[in-house]
Each structure stands twice: as C-alpha cells, then as structure tokens.
Amino acid sequence: LLITLPTPDFSMPYNVICLACTVVAIAFGSFHNLSSRTFEAVDSTKSTGPIGKIKAALSKLKSKIFGKKEEAVSEEKKEN
C-alpha cells in the first residue's frame, strides 16, 4: 500500500501567508471593534424602529387579552 504525500510547490508558501494574514486580520478587526465601540444602555420601554413598534403593539395586545381574563376570574370569585 503506497500513499503519495503532497509534494510542496511554490504556491504553498503563498497559501500559508494568505491564510495567516486572514486569521490575523479577523482577530485584530474583532478586537478593534470591541475596544473602540461605545456601549449605551437602551430603555426597553421606548419603541424605536419597526421592531420596537411591533413589540409595543404585542405587549399592548397581551395586556388586553390577559388583563380581561384576570378581571373575569376575579369577578367570578366575587360572585361565589
């Protein structure tokens, strides 16, 4: 059983250099992005953008639906 090993040619060092530079660039870019970004606390009650508006509408709908159920249950307990 003979296995042929890959023989190096002149393009292999170029591939290694490109791969190493890509890894270093991704690592440095991620570190620079995290270190230079300013984080701000966001108030969750404010509706900003379309997603915030959808969340606000869903929370209103949820409070209407579940709020009425709680009132109905409390009225039933008062009657009994």
PDB file of N, CA, C and O in Angstrom:
ATOM      1  N   LEU A   1       0.850  -1.180   0.000  1.00  0.00           N
ATOM      2  CA  LEU A   1       0.000   0.000   0.000  1.00  0.00           C
ATOM      3  C   LEU A   1       0.893   1.239   0.000  1.00  0.00           C
ATOM      4  O   LEU A   1       1.611   1.510   0.953  1.00  0.00           O
ATOM      5  N   LEU A   2       0.821   1.969  -1.060  1.00  0.00           N
ATOM      6  CA  LEU A   2       1.627   3.180  -1.179  1.00  0.00           C
ATOM      7  C   LEU A   2       0.714   4.395  -1.162  1.00  0.00           C
ATOM      8  O   LEU A   2      -0.309   4.424  -1.847  1.00  0.00           O
ATOM      9  N   ILE A   3       1.073   5.367  -0.358  1.00  0.00           N
ATOM     10  CA  ILE A   3       0.315   6.613  -0.286  1.00  0.00           C
ATOM     11  C   ILE A   3       1.229   7.738  -0.751  1.00  0.00           C
ATOM     12  O   ILE A   3       2.345   7.892  -0.255  1.00  0.00           O
ATOM     13  N   THR A   4       0.736   8.476  -1.685  1.00  0.00           N
ATOM     14  CA  THR A   4       1.544   9.600  -2.170  1.00  0.00           C
ATOM     15  C   THR A   4       1.277  10.817  -1.301  1.00  0.00           C
ATOM     16  O   THR A   4       0.141  11.236  -1.102  1.00  0.00           O
ATOM     17  N   LEU A   5       2.311  11.370  -0.742  1.00  0.00           N
ATOM     18  CA  LEU A   5       2.208  12.554   0.084  1.00  0.00           C
ATOM     19  C   LEU A   5       2.224  13.792  -0.807  1.00  0.00           C
ATOM     20  O   LEU A   5       2.834  13.784  -1.880  1.00  0.00           O
ATOM     21  N   PRO A   6       1.567  14.851  -0.379  1.00  0.00           N
ATOM     22  CA  PRO A   6       1.596  16.063  -1.206  1.00  0.00           C
ATOM     23  C   PRO A   6       3.005  16.641  -1.246  1.00  0.00           C
ATOM     24  O   PRO A   6       3.664  16.795  -0.226  1.00  0.00           O
ATOM     25  N   THR A   7       3.431  16.902  -2.414  1.00  0.00           N
ATOM     26  CA  THR A   7       4.771  17.489  -2.571  1.00  0.00           C
ATOM     27  C   THR A   7       4.644  18.997  -2.628  1.00  0.00           C
ATOM     28  O   THR A   7       3.762  19.532  -3.313  1.00  0.00           O
ATOM     29  N   PRO A   8       5.468  19.693  -1.874  1.00  0.00           N
ATOM     30  CA  PRO A   8       5.356  21.160  -1.856  1.00  0.00           C
ATOM     31  C   PRO A   8       5.780  21.763  -3.193  1.00  0.00           C
ATOM     32  O   PRO A   8       6.686  21.281  -3.860  1.00  0.00           O
ATOM     33  N   ASP A   9       5.066  22.782  -3.559  1.00  0.00           N
ATOM     34  CA  ASP A   9       5.460  23.540  -4.733  1.00  0.00           C
ATOM     35  C   ASP A   9       5.555  25.007  -4.321  1.00  0.00           C
ATOM     36  O   ASP A   9       5.456  25.351  -3.147  1.00  0.00           O
ATOM     37  N   PHE A  10       5.747  25.881  -5.259  1.00  0.00           N
ATOM     38  CA  PHE A  10       5.983  27.283  -4.929  1.00  0.00           C
ATOM     39  C   PHE A  10       4.710  28.040  -4.546  1.00  0.00           C
ATOM     40  O   PHE A  10       4.789  29.147  -4.039  1.00  0.00           O
ATOM     41  N   SER A  11       3.542  27.463  -4.740  1.00  0.00           N
ATOM     42  CA  SER A  11       2.313  28.153  -4.370  1.00  0.00           C
ATOM     43  C   SER A  11       1.927  27.887  -2.911  1.00  0.00           C
ATOM     44  O   SER A  11       1.112  28.612  -2.351  1.00  0.00           O
ATOM     45  N   MET A  12       2.498  26.876  -2.280  1.00  0.00           N
ATOM     46  CA  MET A  12       2.137  26.557  -0.904  1.00  0.00           C
ATOM     47  C   MET A  12       2.525  27.657   0.092  1.00  0.00           C
ATOM     48  O   MET A  12       1.713  28.002   0.954  1.00  0.00           O
ATOM     49  N   PRO A  13       3.706  28.244   0.027  1.00  0.00           N
ATOM     50  CA  PRO A  13       4.006  29.345   0.953  1.00  0.00           C
ATOM     51  C   PRO A  13       3.061  30.537   0.761  1.00  0.00           C
ATOM     52  O   PRO A  13       2.675  31.182   1.736  1.00  0.00           O
ATOM     53  N   TYR A  14       2.658  30.804  -0.459  1.00  0.00           N
ATOM     54  CA  TYR A  14       1.704  31.894  -0.726  1.00  0.00           C
ATOM     55  C   TYR A  14       0.368  31.596  -0.037  1.00  0.00           C
ATOM     56  O   TYR A  14      -0.219  32.469   0.597  1.00  0.00           O
ATOM     57  N   ASN A  15      -0.095  30.355  -0.122  1.00  0.00           N
ATOM     58  CA  ASN A  15      -1.358  29.985   0.520  1.00  0.00           C
ATOM     59  C   ASN A  15      -1.267  30.110   2.036  1.00  0.00           C
ATOM     60  O   ASN A  15      -2.205  30.565   2.687  1.00  0.00           O
ATOM     61  N   VAL A  16      -0.131  29.703   2.601  1.00  0.00           N
ATOM     62  CA  VAL A  16       0.053  29.798   4.050  1.00  0.00           C
ATOM     63  C   VAL A  16       0.076  31.256   4.484  1.00  0.00           C
ATOM     64  O   VAL A  16      -0.532  31.624   5.490  1.00  0.00           O
ATOM     65  N   ILE A  17       0.755  32.107   3.748  1.00  0.00           N
ATOM     66  CA  ILE A  17       0.814  33.534   4.080  1.00  0.00           C
ATOM     67  C   ILE A  17      -0.568  34.152   3.986  1.00  0.00           C
ATOM     68  O   ILE A  17      -0.980  34.920   4.867  1.00  0.00           O
ATOM     69  N   CYS A  18      -1.333  33.830   2.962  1.00  0.00           N
ATOM     70  CA  CYS A  18      -2.692  34.371   2.823  1.00  0.00           C
ATOM     71  C   CYS A  18      -3.587  33.915   3.961  1.00  0.00           C
ATOM     72  O   CYS A  18      -4.344  34.715   4.528  1.00  0.00           O
ATOM     73  N   LEU A  19      -3.509  32.650   4.337  1.00  0.00           N
ATOM     74  CA  LEU A  19      -4.325  32.134   5.418  1.00  0.00           C
ATOM     75  C   LEU A  19      -3.946  32.776   6.752  1.00  0.00           C
ATOM     76  O   LEU A  19      -4.819  33.188   7.520  1.00  0.00           O
ATOM     77  N   ALA A  20      -2.660  32.902   7.010  1.00  0.00           N
ATOM     78  CA  ALA A  20      -2.212  33.508   8.271  1.00  0.00           C
ATOM     79  C   ALA A  20      -2.618  34.977   8.343  1.00  0.00           C
ATOM     80  O   ALA A  20      -3.067  35.453   9.395  1.00  0.00           O
ATOM     81  N   CYS A  21      -2.474  35.711   7.256  1.00  0.00           N
ATOM     82  CA  CYS A  21      -2.867  37.124   7.243  1.00  0.00           C
ATOM     83  C   CYS A  21      -4.374  37.280   7.432  1.00  0.00           C
ATOM     84  O   CYS A  21      -4.830  38.214   8.095  1.00  0.00           O
ATOM     85  N   THR A  22      -5.158  36.389   6.866  1.00  0.00           N
ATOM     86  CA  THR A  22      -6.604  36.444   7.031  1.00  0.00           C
ATOM     87  C   THR A  22      -6.999  36.226   8.489  1.00  0.00           C
ATOM     88  O   THR A  22      -7.830  36.944   9.036  1.00  0.00           O
ATOM     89  N   VAL A  23      -6.372  35.249   9.137  1.00  0.00           N
ATOM     90  CA  VAL A  23      -6.668  34.961  10.539  1.00  0.00           C
ATOM     91  C   VAL A  23      -6.285  36.145  11.416  1.00  0.00           C
ATOM     92  O   VAL A  23      -7.041  36.553  12.301  1.00  0.00           O
ATOM     93  N   VAL A  24      -5.121  36.742  11.173  1.00  0.00           N
ATOM     94  CA  VAL A  24      -4.681  37.894  11.959  1.00  0.00           C
ATOM     95  C   VAL A  24      -5.604  39.082  11.727  1.00  0.00           C
ATOM     96  O   VAL A  24      -5.969  39.793  12.667  1.00  0.00           O
ATOM     97  N   ALA A  25      -6.026  39.313  10.494  1.00  0.00           N
ATOM     98  CA  ALA A  25      -6.913  40.444  10.188  1.00  0.00           C
ATOM     99  C   ALA A  25      -8.270  40.274  10.869  1.00  0.00           C
ATOM    100  O   ALA A  25      -8.827  41.233  11.408  1.00  0.00           O
ATOM    101  N   ILE A  26      -8.817  39.066  10.872  1.00  0.00           N
ATOM    102  CA  ILE A  26     -10.102  38.831  11.528  1.00  0.00           C
ATOM    103  C   ILE A  26      -9.969  39.026  13.035  1.00  0.00           C
ATOM    104  O   ILE A  26     -10.820  39.655  13.668  1.00  0.00           O
ATOM    105  N   ALA A  27      -8.896  38.518  13.623  1.00  0.00           N
ATOM    106  CA  ALA A  27      -8.698  38.664  15.067  1.00  0.00           C
ATOM    107  C   ALA A  27      -8.502  40.130  15.440  1.00  0.00           C
ATOM    108  O   ALA A  27      -9.106  40.626  16.393  1.00  0.00           O
ATOM    109  N   PHE A  28      -7.665  40.843  14.703  1.00  0.00           N
ATOM    110  CA  PHE A  28      -7.418  42.251  15.003  1.00  0.00           C
ATOM    111  C   PHE A  28      -8.678  43.085  14.783  1.00  0.00           C
ATOM    112  O   PHE A  28      -8.983  43.975  15.571  1.00  0.00           O
ATOM    113  N   GLY A  29      -9.410  42.807  13.730  1.00  0.00           N
ATOM    114  CA  GLY A  29     -10.638  43.547  13.444  1.00  0.00           C
ATOM    115  C   GLY A  29     -11.680  43.367  14.532  1.00  0.00           C
ATOM    116  O   GLY A  29     -12.333  44.319  14.947  1.00  0.00           O
ATOM    117  N   SER A  30     -11.831  42.149  15.016  1.00  0.00           N
ATOM    118  CA  SER A  30     -12.791  41.891  16.088  1.00  0.00           C
ATOM    119  C   SER A  30     -12.371  42.598  17.369  1.00  0.00           C
ATOM    120  O   SER A  30     -13.195  43.202  18.063  1.00  0.00           O
ATOM    121  N   PHE A  31     -11.077  42.525  17.702  1.00  0.00           N
ATOM    122  CA  PHE A  31     -10.582  43.177  18.918  1.00  0.00           C
ATOM    123  C   PHE A  31     -10.732  44.692  18.817  1.00  0.00           C
ATOM    124  O   PHE A  31     -11.163  45.348  19.766  1.00  0.00           O
ATOM    125  N   HIS A  32     -10.395  45.250  17.674  1.00  0.00           N
ATOM    126  CA  HIS A  32     -10.506  46.700  17.485  1.00  0.00           C
ATOM    127  C   HIS A  32     -11.965  47.145  17.553  1.00  0.00           C
ATOM    128  O   HIS A  32     -12.277  48.189  18.134  1.00  0.00           O
ATOM    129  N   ASN A  33     -12.860  46.386  16.984  1.00  0.00           N
ATOM    130  CA  ASN A  33     -14.279  46.712  17.008  1.00  0.00           C
ATOM    131  C   ASN A  33     -14.812  46.718  18.436  1.00  0.00           C
ATOM    132  O   ASN A  33     -15.543  47.622  18.834  1.00  0.00           O
ATOM    133  N   LEU A  34     -14.446  45.716  19.225  1.00  0.00           N
ATOM    134  CA  LEU A  34     -14.916  45.648  20.609  1.00  0.00           C
ATOM    135  C   LEU A  34     -14.305  46.742  21.480  1.00  0.00           C
ATOM    136  O   LEU A  34     -14.951  47.271  22.376  1.00  0.00           O
ATOM    137  N   SER A  35     -13.042  47.077  21.222  1.00  0.00           N
ATOM    138  CA  SER A  35     -12.376  48.061  22.079  1.00  0.00           C
ATOM    139  C   SER A  35     -12.747  49.493  21.722  1.00  0.00           C
ATOM    140  O   SER A  35     -12.666  50.384  22.566  1.00  0.00           O
ATOM    141  N   SER A  36     -13.168  49.758  20.515  1.00  0.00           N
ATOM    142  CA  SER A  36     -13.465  51.131  20.116  1.00  0.00           C
ATOM    143  C   SER A  36     -14.954  51.453  20.121  1.00  0.00           C
ATOM    144  O   SER A  36     -15.326  52.609  20.011  1.00  0.00           O
ATOM    145  N   ARG A  37     -15.803  50.480  20.281  1.00  0.00           N
ATOM    146  CA  ARG A  37     -17.245  50.706  20.274  1.00  0.00           C
ATOM    147  C   ARG A  37     -17.689  51.244  21.633  1.00  0.00           C
ATOM    148  O   ARG A  37     -17.193  50.832  22.672  1.00  0.00           O
ATOM    149  N   THR A  38     -18.640  52.164  21.603  1.00  0.00           N
ATOM    150  CA  THR A  38     -19.206  52.667  22.846  1.00  0.00           C
ATOM    151  C   THR A  38     -20.565  52.013  23.056  1.00  0.00           C
ATOM    152  O   THR A  38     -21.434  52.065  22.189  1.00  0.00           O
ATOM    153  N   PHE A  39     -20.724  51.387  24.209  1.00  0.00           N
ATOM    154  CA  PHE A  39     -21.966  50.702  24.527  1.00  0.00           C
ATOM    155  C   PHE A  39     -22.873  51.648  25.288  1.00  0.00           C
ATOM    156  O   PHE A  39     -22.434  52.354  26.189  1.00  0.00           O
ATOM    157  N   GLU A  40     -24.142  51.675  24.926  1.00  0.00           N
ATOM    158  CA  GLU A  40     -25.113  52.541  25.568  1.00  0.00           C
ATOM    159  C   GLU A  40     -26.274  51.694  26.066  1.00  0.00           C
ATOM    160  O   GLU A  40     -26.707  50.757  25.407  1.00  0.00           O
ATOM    161  N   ALA A  41     -26.788  52.065  27.231  1.00  0.00           N
ATOM    162  CA  ALA A  41     -27.955  51.369  27.759  1.00  0.00           C
ATOM    163  C   ALA A  41     -29.189  51.851  27.017  1.00  0.00           C
ATOM    164  O   ALA A  41     -29.390  53.042  26.815  1.00  0.00           O
ATOM    165  N   VAL A  42     -30.006  50.924  26.602  1.00  0.00           N
ATOM    166  CA  VAL A  42     -31.208  51.253  25.845  1.00  0.00           C
ATOM    167  C   VAL A  42     -32.418  51.008  26.736  1.00  0.00           C
ATOM    168  O   VAL A  42     -32.538  49.961  27.373  1.00  0.00           O
ATOM    169  N   ASP A  43     -33.314  51.981  26.775  1.00  0.00           N
ATOM    170  CA  ASP A  43     -34.536  51.832  27.541  1.00  0.00           C
ATOM    171  C   ASP A  43     -35.488  50.932  26.760  1.00  0.00           C
ATOM    172  O   ASP A  43     -35.845  51.221  25.615  1.00  0.00           O
ATOM    173  N   SER A  44     -35.889  49.832  27.372  1.00  0.00           N
ATOM    174  CA  SER A  44     -36.722  48.855  26.660  1.00  0.00           C
ATOM    175  C   SER A  44     -38.160  49.328  26.502  1.00  0.00           C
ATOM    176  O   SER A  44     -38.906  48.765  25.709  1.00  0.00           O
ATOM    177  N   THR A  45     -38.576  50.363  27.258  1.00  0.00           N
ATOM    178  CA  THR A  45     -39.951  50.836  27.138  1.00  0.00           C
ATOM    179  C   THR A  45     -40.128  51.734  25.919  1.00  0.00           C
ATOM    180  O   THR A  45     -41.234  51.878  25.422  1.00  0.00           O
ATOM    181  N   LYS A  46     -39.047  52.335  25.457  1.00  0.00           N
ATOM    182  CA  LYS A  46     -39.148  53.187  24.266  1.00  0.00           C
ATOM    183  C   LYS A  46     -39.239  52.313  23.028  1.00  0.00           C
ATOM    184  O   LYS A  46     -38.539  51.320  22.901  1.00  0.00           O
ATOM    185  N   SER A  47     -40.114  52.690  22.123  1.00  0.00           N
ATOM    186  CA  SER A  47     -40.238  51.925  20.886  1.00  0.00           C
ATOM    187  C   SER A  47     -39.484  52.673  19.796  1.00  0.00           C
ATOM    188  O   SER A  47     -39.891  53.729  19.350  1.00  0.00           O
ATOM    189  N   THR A  48     -38.369  52.119  19.393  1.00  0.00           N
ATOM    190  CA  THR A  48     -37.574  52.726  18.337  1.00  0.00           C
ATOM    191  C   THR A  48     -37.537  51.778  17.154  1.00  0.00           C
ATOM    192  O   THR A  48     -37.198  50.615  17.299  1.00  0.00           O
ATOM    193  N   GLY A  49     -37.888  52.282  16.014  1.00  0.00           N
ATOM    194  CA  GLY A  49     -37.848  51.477  14.807  1.00  0.00           C
ATOM    195  C   GLY A  49     -39.036  50.548  14.690  1.00  0.00           C
ATOM    196  O   GLY A  49     -39.899  50.477  15.559  1.00  0.00           O
ATOM    197  N   PRO A  50     -39.082  49.808  13.611  1.00  0.00           N
ATOM    198  CA  PRO A  50     -40.229  48.931  13.378  1.00  0.00           C
ATOM    199  C   PRO A  50     -40.317  47.775  14.372  1.00  0.00           C
ATOM    200  O   PRO A  50     -41.408  47.369  14.768  1.00  0.00           O
ATOM    201  N   ILE A  51     -39.184  47.249  14.821  1.00  0.00           N
ATOM    202  CA  ILE A  51     -39.222  46.132  15.758  1.00  0.00           C
ATOM    203  C   ILE A  51     -39.753  46.596  17.103  1.00  0.00           C
ATOM    204  O   ILE A  51     -40.541  45.911  17.755  1.00  0.00           O
ATOM    205  N   GLY A  52     -39.342  47.785  17.539  1.00  0.00           N
ATOM    206  CA  GLY A  52     -39.842  48.323  18.797  1.00  0.00           C
ATOM    207  C   GLY A  52     -41.334  48.578  18.743  1.00  0.00           C
ATOM    208  O   GLY A  52     -42.056  48.357  19.725  1.00  0.00           O
ATOM    209  N   LYS A  53     -41.822  49.053  17.601  1.00  0.00           N
ATOM    210  CA  LYS A  53     -43.251  49.295  17.453  1.00  0.00           C
ATOM    211  C   LYS A  53     -44.035  47.987  17.492  1.00  0.00           C
ATOM    212  O   LYS A  53     -45.114  47.913  18.083  1.00  0.00           O
ATOM    213  N   ILE A  54     -43.490  46.955  16.891  1.00  0.00           N
ATOM    214  CA  ILE A  54     -44.154  45.651  16.908  1.00  0.00           C
ATOM    215  C   ILE A  54     -44.183  45.096  18.326  1.00  0.00           C
ATOM    216  O   ILE A  54     -45.202  44.578  18.783  1.00  0.00           O
ATOM    217  N   LYS A  55     -43.066  45.233  19.052  1.00  0.00           N
ATOM    218  CA  LYS A  55     -43.026  44.758  20.436  1.00  0.00           C
ATOM    219  C   LYS A  55     -44.024  45.508  21.303  1.00  0.00           C
ATOM    220  O   LYS A  55     -44.698  44.920  22.150  1.00  0.00           O
ATOM    221  N   ALA A  56     -44.132  46.834  21.100  1.00  0.00           N
ATOM    222  CA  ALA A  56     -45.080  47.635  21.885  1.00  0.00           C
ATOM    223  C   ALA A  56     -46.512  47.211  21.583  1.00  0.00           C
ATOM    224  O   ALA A  56     -47.339  47.072  22.493  1.00  0.00           O
ATOM    225  N   ALA A  57     -46.815  46.979  20.305  1.00  0.00           N
ATOM    226  CA  ALA A  57     -48.167  46.563  19.935  1.00  0.00           C
ATOM    227  C   ALA A  57     -48.489  45.188  20.515  1.00  0.00           C
ATOM    228  O   ALA A  57     -49.598  44.953  21.010  1.00  0.00           O
ATOM    229  N   LEU A  58     -47.527  44.273  20.483  1.00  0.00           N
ATOM    230  CA  LEU A  58     -47.754  42.941  21.038  1.00  0.00           C
ATOM    231  C   LEU A  58     -47.930  42.985  22.556  1.00  0.00           C
ATOM    232  O   LEU A  58     -48.748  42.255  23.107  1.00  0.00           O
ATOM    233  N   SER A  59     -47.161  43.855  23.222  1.00  0.00           N
ATOM    234  CA  SER A  59     -47.320  43.939  24.678  1.00  0.00           C
ATOM    235  C   SER A  59     -48.674  44.549  25.040  1.00  0.00           C
ATOM    236  O   SER A  59     -49.307  44.135  26.018  1.00  0.00           O
ATOM    237  N   LYS A  60     -49.158  45.529  24.249  1.00  0.00           N
ATOM    238  CA  LYS A  60     -50.499  46.082  24.485  1.00  0.00           C
ATOM    239  C   LYS A  60     -51.562  45.011  24.289  1.00  0.00           C
ATOM    240  O   LYS A  60     -52.494  44.881  25.089  1.00  0.00           O
ATOM    241  N   LEU A  61     -51.422  44.250  23.211  1.00  0.00           N
ATOM    242  CA  LEU A  61     -52.380  43.188  22.925  1.00  0.00           C
ATOM    243  C   LEU A  61     -52.364  42.131  24.026  1.00  0.00           C
ATOM    244  O   LEU A  61     -53.413  41.665  24.475  1.00  0.00           O
ATOM    245  N   LYS A  62     -51.171  41.788  24.483  1.00  0.00           N
ATOM    246  CA  LYS A  62     -51.053  40.792  25.542  1.00  0.00           C
ATOM    247  C   LYS A  62     -51.689  41.288  26.831  1.00  0.00           C
ATOM    248  O   LYS A  62     -52.394  40.538  27.513  1.00  0.00           O
ATOM    249  N   SER A  63     -51.482  42.564  27.148  1.00  0.00           N
ATOM    250  CA  SER A  63     -52.079  43.092  28.380  1.00  0.00           C
ATOM    251  C   SER A  63     -53.601  43.161  28.273  1.00  0.00           C
ATOM    252  O   SER A  63     -54.300  42.943  29.255  1.00  0.00           O
ATOM    253  N   LYS A  64     -54.112  43.449  27.079  1.00  0.00           N
ATOM    254  CA  LYS A  64     -55.561  43.476  26.898  1.00  0.00           C
ATOM    255  C   LYS A  64     -56.160  42.082  27.043  1.00  0.00           C
ATOM    256  O   LYS A  64     -57.182  41.891  27.696  1.00  0.00           O
ATOM    257  N   ILE A  65     -55.500  41.105  26.428  1.00  0.00           N
ATOM    258  CA  ILE A  65     -56.031  39.741  26.450  1.00  0.00           C
ATOM    259  C   ILE A  65     -55.954  39.159  27.860  1.00  0.00           C
ATOM    260  O   ILE A  65     -56.939  38.681  28.404  1.00  0.00           O
ATOM    261  N   PHE A  66     -54.781  39.194  28.457  1.00  0.00           N
ATOM    262  CA  PHE A  66     -54.602  38.578  29.766  1.00  0.00           C
ATOM    263  C   PHE A  66     -55.180  39.443  30.884  1.00  0.00           C
ATOM    264  O   PHE A  66     -55.547  38.923  31.924  1.00  0.00           O
ATOM    265  N   GLY A  67     -55.275  40.736  30.683  1.00  0.00           N
ATOM    266  CA  GLY A  67     -55.880  41.603  31.684  1.00  0.00           C
ATOM    267  C   GLY A  67     -57.366  41.316  31.840  1.00  0.00           C
ATOM    268  O   GLY A  67     -57.904  41.290  32.938  1.00  0.00           O
ATOM    269  N   LYS A  68     -58.071  41.072  30.743  1.00  0.00           N
ATOM    270  CA  LYS A  68     -59.502  40.768  30.795  1.00  0.00           C
ATOM    271  C   LYS A  68     -59.748  39.424  31.443  1.00  0.00           C
ATOM    272  O   LYS A  68     -60.712  39.247  32.159  1.00  0.00           O
ATOM    273  N   LYS A  69     -58.878  38.463  31.216  1.00  0.00           N
ATOM    274  CA  LYS A  69     -59.054  37.149  31.821  1.00  0.00           C
ATOM    275  C   LYS A  69     -58.925  37.245  33.332  1.00  0.00           C
ATOM    276  O   LYS A  69     -59.675  36.635  34.063  1.00  0.00           O
ATOM    277  N   GLU A  70     -57.972  38.019  33.812  1.00  0.00           N
ATOM    278  CA  GLU A  70     -57.788  38.168  35.248  1.00  0.00           C
ATOM    279  C   GLU A  70     -58.993  38.872  35.869  1.00  0.00           C
ATOM    280  O   GLU A  70     -59.444  38.511  36.948  1.00  0.00           O
ATOM    281  N   GLU A  71     -59.550  39.871  35.163  1.00  0.00           N
ATOM    282  CA  GLU A  71     -60.724  40.563  35.675  1.00  0.00           C
ATOM    283  C   GLU A  71     -61.924  39.625  35.720  1.00  0.00           C
ATOM    284  O   GLU A  71     -62.698  39.632  36.666  1.00  0.00           O
ATOM    285  N   ALA A  72     -62.067  38.799  34.695  1.00  0.00           N
ATOM    286  CA  ALA A  72     -63.193  37.862  34.657  1.00  0.00           C
ATOM    287  C   ALA A  72     -63.075  36.838  35.779  1.00  0.00           C
ATOM    288  O   ALA A  72     -64.064  36.489  36.419  1.00  0.00           O
ATOM    289  N   VAL A  73     -61.880  36.373  36.047  1.00  0.00           N
ATOM    290  CA  VAL A  73     -61.674  35.402  37.117  1.00  0.00           C
ATOM    291  C   VAL A  73     -61.970  36.043  38.459  1.00  0.00           C
ATOM    292  O   VAL A  73     -62.612  35.446  39.326  1.00  0.00           O
ATOM    293  N   SER A  74     -61.546  37.286  38.647  1.00  0.00           N
ATOM    294  CA  SER A  74     -61.791  37.946  39.935  1.00  0.00           C
ATOM    295  C   SER A  74     -63.283  38.226  40.118  1.00  0.00           C
ATOM    296  O   SER A  74     -63.804  38.162  41.228  1.00  0.00           O
ATOM    297  N   GLU A  75     -64.004  38.529  39.049  1.00  0.00           N
ATOM    298  CA  GLU A  75     -65.456  38.745  39.150  1.00  0.00           C
ATOM    299  C   GLU A  75     -66.166  37.448  39.503  1.00  0.00           C
ATOM    300  O   GLU A  75     -67.128  37.437  40.268  1.00  0.00           O
ATOM    301  N   GLU A  76     -65.716  36.317  38.934  1.00  0.00           N
ATOM    302  CA  GLU A  76     -66.310  35.025  39.259  1.00  0.00           C
ATOM    303  C   GLU A  76     -66.090  34.676  40.725  1.00  0.00           C
ATOM    304  O   GLU A  76     -66.969  34.115  41.381  1.00  0.00           O
ATOM    305  N   LYS A  77     -64.942  34.991  41.265  1.00  0.00           N
ATOM    306  CA  LYS A  77     -64.647  34.691  42.665  1.00  0.00           C
ATOM    307  C   LYS A  77     -65.534  35.552  43.568  1.00  0.00           C
ATOM    308  O   LYS A  77     -65.976  35.106  44.624  1.00  0.00           O
ATOM    309  N   LYS A  78     -65.806  36.795  43.143  1.00  0.00           N
ATOM    310  CA  LYS A  78     -66.668  37.666  43.946  1.00  0.00           C
ATOM    311  C   LYS A  78     -68.086  37.143  43.981  1.00  0.00           C
ATOM    312  O   LYS A  78     -68.783  37.250  44.976  1.00  0.00           O
ATOM    313  N   GLU A  79     -68.566  36.579  42.869  1.00  0.00           N
ATOM    314  CA  GLU A  79     -69.931  36.069  42.800  1.00  0.00           C
ATOM    315  C   GLU A  79     -70.096  34.845  43.677  1.00  0.00           C
ATOM    316  O   GLU A  79     -71.132  34.612  44.274  1.00  0.00           O
ATOM    317  N   ASN A  80     -69.090  33.996  43.775  1.00  0.00           N
ATOM    318  CA  ASN A  80     -69.174  32.755  44.567  1.00  0.00           C
ATOM    319  C   ASN A  80     -68.954  33.079  45.980  1.00  0.00           C
ATOM    320  O   ASN A  80     -69.233  33.160  46.950  1.00  0.00           O
TER     321      ASN A  80
END
